[in-house]
Amino acid sequence: MKSASFDYIRPDTLDAVCACLASHPDARIIAGGQSLVPMLAMRLARPSLVIDIAHIDGLSAIRDDDSAVVIGAMVRQAKALSDLLVATHLPLLAKALTHVGHPPTRARGTVGGSLVHADPSAEIPLVAVTLGASLRMRDAGEDVEFHAEEFFIGPMLTMTPPTACLFEISFAKPTCAYVGTGFHEVAARRSDYALAAAAAHIEADDAGVVQDLRLAIGGISDFPQRLPIDIHIDLSAGMADLGTSLTTAIDAALDDVDIVEDMHASASYRRRVAAELARRAVDDALREIAQDLS
Amino acid sequence: MNITIDINGKDVTAAIEPRVTLLDFVRDVAGLKGTHAGCEHGVCGACTVLLDGEAVRSCLILAAQAEGSQITTIEAVDGTTRQPGELSIIQDAFCESHGLQCGYCTPGMVLAAKTLLQHNPTPSREQVRDAISGNICRCTGYVQIIDAIMLAAERLQGRNQPADGA
């Protein structure tokens, strides 16, 4: 499988990238290339110009921004996975990254590339939606910001303006005393596309009362989505027995999700699996907090 | 466009089309056929090479993207001091453990193993499975490949003896 011909350019500023996108409306940006190069090889993408952003300064760093961890668009998934700031403040992202591809694709694939590629079953977009990340882009000489929950609008479809280039993603640090996370997915093979995935990030105050419960699902619909769960959970006396309240709440939330169906899995299978994975993700997160409290 | 890539310690320069992948550059320009072309869209792992010491898929990297990086192929898996035909410890372990049959996946498997053992000299079998999860083998059923990498791990810790201890 060989790509169709294209031109290749390696700008060193973001504004130069935007200018290339403006002059070549069918151009594609390449970051790590782990999604784009297969699409080129299968000729699903036939851009006239490929714009390599690997040589732009400052896109490959992870920085501590007081209340947030800011990840450059070119940060490789393997680097994020072994990063101390990510491990300390974004445990959900660290957990999810182990499910992204294989070690050789994580060595090249980038956090930003996965987000703008927006595969409905991808883990990083799911985490971005769960944590309410902000995606910062350069467009026509200005910085524009998108909230992850409004950014994904369809399978491989995002709000990215035609001439914009993502340069960093900001993840807010947890604000409560205790944090627990859970991430589960089901795929046909190790690191294959998830048929269903669930991510949970839960924060509890000093007393062990849950203040923030964020749950989202991926792989079952056109883009990752939050499942609103409104249950009072008190972990001060150890792991809470939620009875059926959690499964009922997850079920009700899934009623509002438009679940997809394809040759790999039916909609009813995806829904059943997603409900169970969501329950497990929340359970893992609560257990982590209960353990820290004891 | 003109591209120069450091492959196994030698600069290789060629005028190529931007669509040429690192895989094709290694095989057709540098003439190193040990890196195998399998699926050519990032699924099988046969084309694995080391880029700055890390296992990557050469079919998923444009040659132009690799400019400025150091590429190591199976031909120089153990540095460039060995003679043709002389095997590295990991390759030896694959032979002794019957970790290959047709050999198509083997260069990729060996390089994936090399990256793993660099980061983790004493992996568990589960960690070995994870490290080669992106490399497809249709012959062995993987068990002997895992055996081979475990044997190589043991030997790389300084106990390079025949498998039966004789």
Short mmCIF file of C-alpha atoms in Angstrom, two decimals, chain B residues 14 28 66 114 140 143:
data_model
loop_
_atom_site.label_atom_id
_atom_site.label_comp_id
_atom_site.label_asym_id
_atom_site.label_seq_id
_atom_site.Cartn_x
_atom_site.Cartn_y
_atom_site.Cartn_z
CA ALA B 14 18.70 10.34 -1.47
CA ASP B 28 14.94 0.38 -1.31
CA ALA B 66 12.79 10.63 10.29
CA LYS B 114 15.38 -5.16 22.46
CA THR B 140 4.57 -19.89 16.45
CA VAL B 143 4.62 -19.00 23.37
#
